[in-house]
mmCIF file of C-alpha atoms in Angstrom:
data_model
loop_
_atom_site.group_PDB
_atom_site.id
_atom_site.type_symbol
_atom_site.label_atom_id
_atom_site.label_comp_id
_atom_site.label_asym_id
_atom_site.label_seq_id
_atom_site.Cartn_x
_atom_site.Cartn_y
_atom_site.Cartn_z
ATOM 1 C CA MET K 1 65.536 220.363 94.765
ATOM 2 C CA SER K 2 68.143 222.239 92.768
ATOM 3 C CA ALA K 3 71.813 222.111 93.711
ATOM 4 C CA ALA K 4 71.693 225.862 94.354
ATOM 5 C CA SER K 5 68.725 225.521 96.727
ATOM 6 C CA ALA K 6 70.396 222.688 98.615
ATOM 7 C CA ALA K 7 73.626 224.647 98.916
ATOM 8 C CA SER K 8 71.773 227.739 100.141
ATOM 9 C CA ALA K 9 69.869 225.786 102.786
ATOM 10 C CA ALA K 10 72.929 223.843 103.866
ATOM 11 C CA SER K 11 74.829 227.092 104.381
ATOM 12 C CA ALA K 12 72.506 227.823 107.308
ATOM 13 C CA VAL K 13 74.234 225.002 109.181
ATOM 14 C CA SER K 14 77.374 226.629 110.504
ATOM 15 C CA VAL K 15 80.432 224.758 111.650
ATOM 16 C CA GLN K 16 79.591 225.803 115.207
ATOM 17 C CA PHE K 17 76.027 224.543 114.917
ATOM 18 C CA ARG K 18 77.108 221.192 113.519
ATOM 19 C CA ALA K 19 79.695 220.766 116.263
ATOM 20 C CA ALA K 20 77.123 221.555 118.956
ATOM 21 C CA TYR K 21 74.557 219.250 117.316
ATOM 22 C CA ASP K 22 77.035 216.369 117.114
ATOM 23 C CA ALA K 23 78.092 216.927 120.736
ATOM 24 C CA VAL K 24 74.518 216.436 121.965
ATOM 25 C CA LEU K 25 74.000 213.418 119.735
ATOM 26 C CA ALA K 26 77.235 211.870 121.018
ATOM 27 C CA ASP K 27 75.671 211.693 124.488
ATOM 28 C CA TRP K 28 72.847 209.449 123.319
ATOM 29 C CA PRO K 29 73.178 206.056 125.045
ATOM 30 C CA ALA K 30 72.951 203.908 121.902
ATOM 31 C CA PRO K 31 74.637 203.946 118.490
ATOM 32 C CA VAL K 32 72.824 206.375 116.198
ATOM 33 C CA THR K 33 72.252 205.928 112.480
ATOM 34 C CA SER K 34 71.567 209.154 110.595
ATOM 35 C CA ARG K 35 70.026 209.537 107.163
ATOM 36 C CA GLU K 36 68.151 211.917 104.902
ATOM 37 C CA VAL K 37 64.684 210.993 103.641
ATOM 38 C CA PRO K 38 63.522 212.773 100.466
ATOM 39 C CA THR K 39 60.109 214.456 100.618
ATOM 40 C CA PRO K 40 58.294 216.943 98.363
ATOM 41 C CA HIS K 41 59.404 219.689 100.758
ATOM 42 C CA GLY K 42 63.076 218.781 100.995
ATOM 43 C CA LEU K 43 65.449 216.334 102.621
ATOM 44 C CA THR K 44 64.433 215.354 106.144
ATOM 45 C CA HIS K 45 67.240 214.400 108.526
ATOM 46 C CA ILE K 46 66.416 211.529 110.889
ATOM 47 C CA ASN K 47 68.445 210.100 113.764
ATOM 48 C CA SER K 48 67.557 206.466 114.499
ATOM 49 C CA CYS K 49 68.559 204.063 117.239
ATOM 50 C CA GLY K 50 67.266 201.030 119.082
ATOM 51 C CA PRO K 51 66.705 197.398 118.092
ATOM 52 C CA LEU K 52 66.105 196.982 114.361
ATOM 53 C CA GLY K 53 63.182 194.621 114.888
ATOM 54 C CA ALA K 54 61.456 196.687 117.569
ATOM 55 C CA PRO K 55 58.198 198.585 116.950
ATOM 56 C CA PRO K 56 58.827 201.935 115.225
ATOM 57 C CA LEU K 57 58.552 205.154 117.225
ATOM 58 C CA VAL K 58 58.648 208.514 115.416
ATOM 59 C CA LEU K 59 59.482 211.558 117.554
ATOM 60 C CA LEU K 60 58.767 215.171 116.543
ATOM 61 C CA PRO K 61 60.473 217.918 118.595
ATOM 62 C CA GLY K 62 59.175 221.310 119.560
ATOM 63 C CA GLY K 63 60.129 224.382 117.559
ATOM 64 C CA GLY K 64 63.854 225.080 117.648
ATOM 65 C CA ALA K 65 64.640 222.056 119.816
ATOM 66 C CA THR K 66 65.964 219.730 117.024
ATOM 67 C CA SER K 67 65.741 215.948 117.109
ATOM 68 C CA THR K 68 68.650 215.809 119.575
ATOM 69 C CA VAL K 69 66.329 216.848 122.426
ATOM 70 C CA TRP K 70 65.109 213.224 122.687
ATOM 71 C CA GLY K 71 68.383 211.793 124.005
ATOM 72 C CA ALA K 72 67.199 211.672 127.617
ATOM 73 C CA VAL K 73 63.988 209.892 126.577
ATOM 74 C CA VAL K 74 66.024 207.332 124.637
ATOM 75 C CA ALA K 75 68.271 206.823 127.662
ATOM 76 C CA ALA K 76 65.239 206.408 129.938
ATOM 77 C CA GLY K 77 64.125 203.334 128.005
ATOM 78 C CA ALA K 78 62.532 204.341 124.716
ATOM 79 C CA GLY K 79 65.615 203.078 122.877
ATOM 80 C CA ARG K 80 65.146 199.622 124.401
ATOM 81 C CA THR K 81 61.448 199.137 123.647
ATOM 82 C CA HIS K 82 61.322 200.760 120.186
ATOM 83 C CA ARG K 83 63.249 201.514 117.049
ATOM 84 C CA VAL K 84 63.394 205.270 117.570
ATOM 85 C CA HIS K 85 63.311 207.698 114.632
ATOM 86 C CA ALA K 86 63.903 211.281 115.823
ATOM 87 C CA VAL K 87 63.104 213.848 113.139
ATOM 88 C CA ASP K 88 64.524 217.308 112.401
ATOM 89 C CA LEU K 89 61.547 219.388 111.271
ATOM 90 C CA VAL K 90 61.934 220.857 107.772
ATOM 91 C CA GLY K 91 62.203 224.649 107.986
ATOM 92 C CA GLU K 92 63.288 224.551 111.633
ATOM 93 C CA PRO K 93 66.855 224.523 113.023
ATOM 94 C CA GLY K 94 68.463 221.161 112.402
ATOM 95 C CA LEU K 95 70.000 219.207 109.556
ATOM 96 C CA SER K 96 66.929 218.907 107.339
ATOM 97 C CA VAL K 97 67.245 220.818 104.050
ATOM 98 C CA PRO K 98 64.106 222.571 102.715
ATOM 99 C CA ALA K 99 63.388 222.443 99.005
ATOM 100 C CA GLY K 100 63.517 225.774 97.216
ATOM 101 C CA GLY K 101 60.058 227.019 96.304
ATOM 102 C CA ARG K 102 58.334 224.236 98.266
ATOM 103 C CA ALA K 103 58.008 225.790 101.696
ATOM 104 C CA ILE K 104 55.619 224.143 104.146
ATOM 105 C CA ARG K 105 52.814 226.661 104.686
ATOM 106 C CA THR K 106 49.698 224.780 105.818
ATOM 107 C CA PRO K 107 48.710 221.858 108.052
ATOM 108 C CA GLU K 108 47.984 219.931 104.850
ATOM 109 C CA ASP K 109 51.581 220.527 103.733
ATOM 110 C CA LEU K 110 52.821 219.252 107.087
ATOM 111 C CA ALA K 111 50.675 216.124 106.793
ATOM 112 C CA GLY K 112 52.011 215.455 103.292
ATOM 113 C CA TRP K 113 55.565 215.990 104.464
ATOM 114 C CA LEU K 114 55.179 213.606 107.424
ATOM 115 C CA ASP K 115 53.468 211.033 105.220
ATOM 116 C CA ALA K 116 56.531 211.081 102.947
ATOM 117 C CA VAL K 117 58.803 210.732 105.983
ATOM 118 C CA LEU K 118 56.958 207.611 107.127
ATOM 119 C CA ASP K 119 57.124 206.237 103.584
ATOM 120 C CA GLY K 120 60.869 206.852 103.561
ATOM 121 C CA LEU K 121 61.359 205.056 106.863
ATOM 122 C CA GLY K 122 59.835 201.931 105.355
ATOM 123 C CA ALA K 123 58.418 200.876 108.710
ATOM 124 C CA PRO K 124 56.085 197.879 108.329
ATOM 125 C CA GLY K 125 52.632 198.584 109.654
ATOM 126 C CA PRO K 126 51.409 201.442 111.826
ATOM 127 C CA VAL K 127 53.846 203.446 113.977
ATOM 128 C CA THR K 128 53.740 205.111 117.355
ATOM 129 C CA LEU K 129 53.908 208.868 116.775
ATOM 130 C CA ALA K 130 54.888 211.254 119.549
ATOM 131 C CA GLY K 131 55.418 214.997 119.503
ATOM 132 C CA HIS K 132 56.220 217.785 121.917
ATOM 133 C CA SER K 133 54.786 221.310 121.741
ATOM 134 C CA TYR K 134 54.709 222.376 118.058
ATOM 135 C CA GLY K 135 55.650 218.798 117.181
ATOM 136 C CA ALA K 136 52.546 217.604 119.054
ATOM 137 C CA TRP K 137 50.407 220.048 117.047
ATOM 138 C CA ILE K 138 51.860 218.565 113.857
ATOM 139 C CA ALA K 139 51.287 215.020 115.135
ATOM 140 C CA ALA K 140 47.655 215.754 116.030
ATOM 141 C CA HIS K 141 46.949 217.275 112.623
ATOM 142 C CA TYR K 142 48.547 214.271 110.943
ATOM 143 C CA ALA K 143 46.560 211.830 113.072
ATOM 144 C CA THR K 144 43.241 213.371 112.053
ATOM 145 C CA ARG K 145 44.162 212.976 108.375
ATOM 146 C CA HIS K 146 45.950 209.602 108.360
ATOM 147 C CA PRO K 147 44.760 207.605 111.397
ATOM 148 C CA GLN K 148 45.329 204.316 109.585
ATOM 149 C CA ARG K 149 49.102 204.870 109.754
ATOM 150 C CA LEU K 150 49.242 205.122 113.552
ATOM 151 C CA ALA K 151 49.311 202.446 116.204
ATOM 152 C CA ARG K 152 49.447 204.987 119.058
ATOM 153 C CA LEU K 153 49.669 208.752 119.497
ATOM 154 C CA VAL K 154 51.463 210.480 122.370
ATOM 155 C CA LEU K 155 51.098 214.255 122.745
ATOM 156 C CA LEU K 156 53.519 215.968 125.126
ATOM 157 C CA ASP K 157 52.240 219.320 126.394
ATOM 158 C CA PRO K 158 50.676 220.044 122.998
ATOM 159 C CA THR K 159 50.311 223.725 122.113
ATOM 160 C CA GLN K 160 47.342 225.091 120.202
ATOM 161 C CA VAL K 161 45.504 221.759 120.419
ATOM 162 C CA PHE K 162 43.437 221.955 123.612
ATOM 163 C CA ALA K 163 44.251 225.528 124.670
ATOM 164 C CA GLY K 164 45.570 228.709 123.128
ATOM 165 C CA LEU K 165 48.825 230.416 124.052
ATOM 166 C CA LEU K 166 48.695 232.785 127.007
ATOM 167 C CA PRO K 167 49.289 236.452 126.054
ATOM 168 C CA GLY K 168 52.085 236.829 128.612
ATOM 169 C CA TYR K 169 53.971 233.914 127.100
ATOM 170 C CA VAL K 170 53.634 235.322 123.589
ATOM 171 C CA LEU K 171 54.856 238.767 124.684
ATOM 172 C CA ARG K 172 57.833 237.230 126.471
ATOM 173 C CA ALA K 173 58.730 235.145 123.415
ATOM 174 C CA LEU K 174 58.381 237.933 120.820
ATOM 175 C CA PRO K 175 61.900 239.417 121.101
ATOM 176 C CA MET K 176 63.465 235.967 120.759
ATOM 177 C CA LEU K 177 61.263 235.108 117.785
ATOM 178 C CA ALA K 178 61.694 238.454 116.027
ATOM 179 C CA ARG K 179 65.475 238.635 116.361
ATOM 180 C CA PRO K 180 66.911 235.534 118.020
ATOM 181 C CA THR K 181 70.246 235.814 119.795
ATOM 182 C CA PRO K 182 71.887 233.366 122.214
ATOM 183 C CA ALA K 183 71.246 235.783 125.088
ATOM 184 C CA ARG K 184 67.542 236.124 124.231
ATOM 185 C CA ILE K 185 67.128 232.367 123.858
ATOM 186 C CA ARG K 186 68.788 231.718 127.221
ATOM 187 C CA SER K 187 66.785 234.448 128.948
ATOM 188 C CA PHE K 188 63.502 233.075 127.629
ATOM 189 C CA LEU K 189 64.339 229.489 128.621
ATOM 190 C CA ARG K 190 65.408 230.589 132.128
ATOM 191 C CA TRP K 191 62.090 232.386 132.530
ATOM 192 C CA GLU K 192 59.883 229.594 131.183
ATOM 193 C CA THR K 193 61.668 226.767 133.023
ATOM 194 C CA GLY K 194 62.051 228.692 136.293
ATOM 195 C CA GLY K 195 65.810 228.422 136.042
ATOM 196 C CA ALA K 196 65.778 224.618 135.760
ATOM 197 C CA ASP K 197 69.115 222.837 135.387
ATOM 198 C CA LEU K 198 69.082 221.980 131.674
ATOM 199 C CA ASP K 199 71.707 219.995 129.774
ATOM 200 C CA PRO K 200 74.587 222.441 129.061
ATOM 201 C CA ALA K 201 75.403 220.808 125.716
ATOM 202 C CA TRP K 202 71.798 221.138 124.568
ATOM 203 C CA LEU K 203 71.751 224.779 125.703
ATOM 204 C CA ARG K 204 74.862 225.455 123.605
ATOM 205 C CA LEU K 205 73.040 223.950 120.643
ATOM 206 C CA ARG K 206 70.044 226.186 121.323
ATOM 207 C CA ASP K 207 72.441 229.156 121.298
ATOM 208 C CA GLU K 208 73.543 228.150 117.809
ATOM 209 C CA THR K 209 69.962 228.013 116.505
ATOM 210 C CA ALA K 210 70.058 231.823 116.554
ATOM 211 C CA ARG K 211 72.201 231.622 113.400
ATOM 212 C CA PHE K 212 69.384 230.077 111.380
ATOM 213 C CA PRO K 213 67.185 232.233 109.158
ATOM 214 C CA THR K 214 63.992 233.102 111.000
ATOM 215 C CA VAL K 215 61.141 231.008 109.596
ATOM 216 C CA ARG K 216 57.540 231.592 110.579
ATOM 217 C CA PRO K 217 56.064 228.365 111.997
ATOM 218 C CA VAL K 218 53.038 226.984 110.239
ATOM 219 C CA THR K 219 49.830 228.164 111.865
ATOM 220 C CA GLY K 220 46.248 227.124 111.399
ATOM 221 C CA PRO K 221 43.173 225.888 113.209
ATOM 222 C CA ARG K 222 43.371 223.526 116.127
ATOM 223 C CA PRO K 223 43.069 219.898 115.069
ATOM 224 C CA GLY K 224 39.599 218.721 115.990
ATOM 225 C CA PRO K 225 39.082 215.660 118.199
ATOM 226 C CA ALA K 226 37.492 213.742 115.309
ATOM 227 C CA GLY K 227 39.919 210.998 114.374
ATOM 228 C CA LEU K 228 42.007 211.195 117.536
ATOM 229 C CA ASP K 229 39.908 208.491 119.181
ATOM 230 C CA ARG K 230 40.710 205.776 116.625
ATOM 231 C CA PHE K 231 43.831 204.508 118.402
ATOM 232 C CA PRO K 232 45.320 204.597 121.911
ATOM 233 C CA LEU K 233 46.005 208.229 122.801
ATOM 234 C CA HIS K 234 48.161 209.421 125.702
ATOM 235 C CA ILE K 235 48.426 213.133 126.524
ATOM 236 C CA LEU K 236 50.886 214.475 129.095
ATOM 237 C CA PHE K 237 50.764 218.066 130.301
ATOM 238 C CA ALA K 238 53.521 219.993 132.076
ATOM 239 C CA GLU K 239 52.139 221.342 135.336
ATOM 240 C CA GLN K 240 54.404 224.411 135.371
ATOM 241 C CA ALA K 241 54.048 225.312 131.684
ATOM 242 C CA ARG K 242 53.806 229.038 131.051
ATOM 243 C CA CYS K 243 52.591 228.752 127.462
ATOM 244 C CA HIS K 244 49.044 227.772 128.435
ATOM 245 C CA ASP K 245 46.863 226.909 131.413
ATOM 246 C CA SER K 246 47.753 223.228 131.744
ATOM 247 C CA ALA K 247 44.911 222.352 134.112
ATOM 248 C CA ARG K 248 42.336 223.889 131.794
ATOM 249 C CA ALA K 249 43.923 222.238 128.745
ATOM 250 C CA ALA K 250 43.873 218.849 130.483
ATOM 251 C CA ALA K 251 40.217 219.280 131.424
ATOM 252 C CA THR K 252 39.372 220.175 127.820
ATOM 253 C CA ALA K 253 41.249 217.105 126.567
ATOM 254 C CA ARG K 254 39.423 214.795 128.977
ATOM 255 C CA ALA K 255 36.048 216.205 127.993
ATOM 256 C CA ALA K 256 36.724 216.035 124.248
ATOM 257 C CA LEU K 257 38.409 212.615 124.306
ATOM 258 C CA PRO K 258 37.058 210.565 127.222
ATOM 259 C CA GLY K 259 38.873 207.460 126.020
ATOM 260 C CA ALA K 260 42.270 209.140 126.114
ATOM 261 C CA ARG K 261 44.754 208.763 128.942
ATOM 262 C CA VAL K 262 45.471 212.287 130.198
ATOM 263 C CA GLU K 263 48.134 212.984 132.825
ATOM 264 C CA MET K 264 49.651 216.006 134.529
ATOM 265 C CA LEU K 265 53.406 215.845 135.147
ATOM 266 C CA PRO K 266 54.184 217.793 138.328
ATOM 267 C CA GLY K 267 57.124 220.118 138.795
ATOM 268 C CA VAL K 268 58.152 220.490 135.147
ATOM 269 C CA SER K 269 57.762 223.316 132.641
ATOM 270 C CA HIS K 270 56.852 223.199 128.970
ATOM 271 C CA HIS K 271 60.309 223.630 127.449
ATOM 272 C CA ALA K 272 62.050 221.422 130.014
ATOM 273 C CA LEU K 273 59.652 218.518 129.507
ATOM 274 C CA PRO K 274 61.682 216.246 127.154
ATOM 275 C CA LEU K 275 64.854 216.833 129.182
ATOM 276 C CA LEU K 276 63.610 216.594 132.760
ATOM 277 C CA ALA K 277 60.565 214.304 132.515
ATOM 278 C CA ALA K 278 62.264 211.682 130.350
ATOM 279 C CA GLU K 279 61.411 208.703 132.560
ATOM 280 C CA ALA K 280 57.693 209.530 132.620
ATOM 281 C CA ILE K 281 57.734 210.065 128.853
ATOM 282 C CA ALA K 282 59.567 206.795 128.229
ATOM 283 C CA ARG K 283 57.002 204.943 130.364
ATOM 284 C CA SER K 284 54.155 206.456 128.371
ATOM 285 C CA LEU K 285 55.803 205.440 125.100
ATOM 286 C CA ALA K 286 56.312 201.872 126.297
ATOM 287 C CA ALA K 287 52.758 201.462 127.629
#
């Protein structure tokens, strides 16, 4: 990437955003090591913690959530059983820096990007890969293309994998996606989570994501079940999710992948899942 491209991308990270990001990361229960891994699509920022010799666990957040959203999961035990590598998605709010002229546009691009991330981590042997929402969609697409690199796959309320988005959810999200502001982000999260008590520091960070240039998420076909049955697969759905019909999605997952472990987490919404269901998630990652 050129110096000009790096400078332009880095300018998206305001002083306020960086302060809010660091404040959330400071609440993680274990010392965090941060680094940038070079990939064909830019520098990928990764926050790592946990025992150096523990099995590697790579965590992909949902859109706009940043890698910091995994702090509660780390505190609930994931940081004791694994060497955790929480990733800022390239092109999404966070500290990753996209390469000029090398935007990620297709699922194949995403798979190549994630492959380079795993190469950069230098983890010996297969890894456990977990993703939430859009991150779960990325993880599922990667798993169908590179199953040999995974020891386990954990999908947390995956969107566009076993069910499409509900029209009402899309309509509610459109104003926030078209012109994000802190007020629109907060209003949408209050609606989707039913007014759940979310971490105030993380909410302040979500406010600051409104300063980032709007980037269209990668879209494409649903990842097919072929390849997802080659390793242990655990899928957790949020019972109160408003993005899709969780019961129908869970039934589809069970029918398509009878060997998978599929669970419904009661009393939690889609966007609150990593924050409020951290203990259940940590147990699934340690299983």
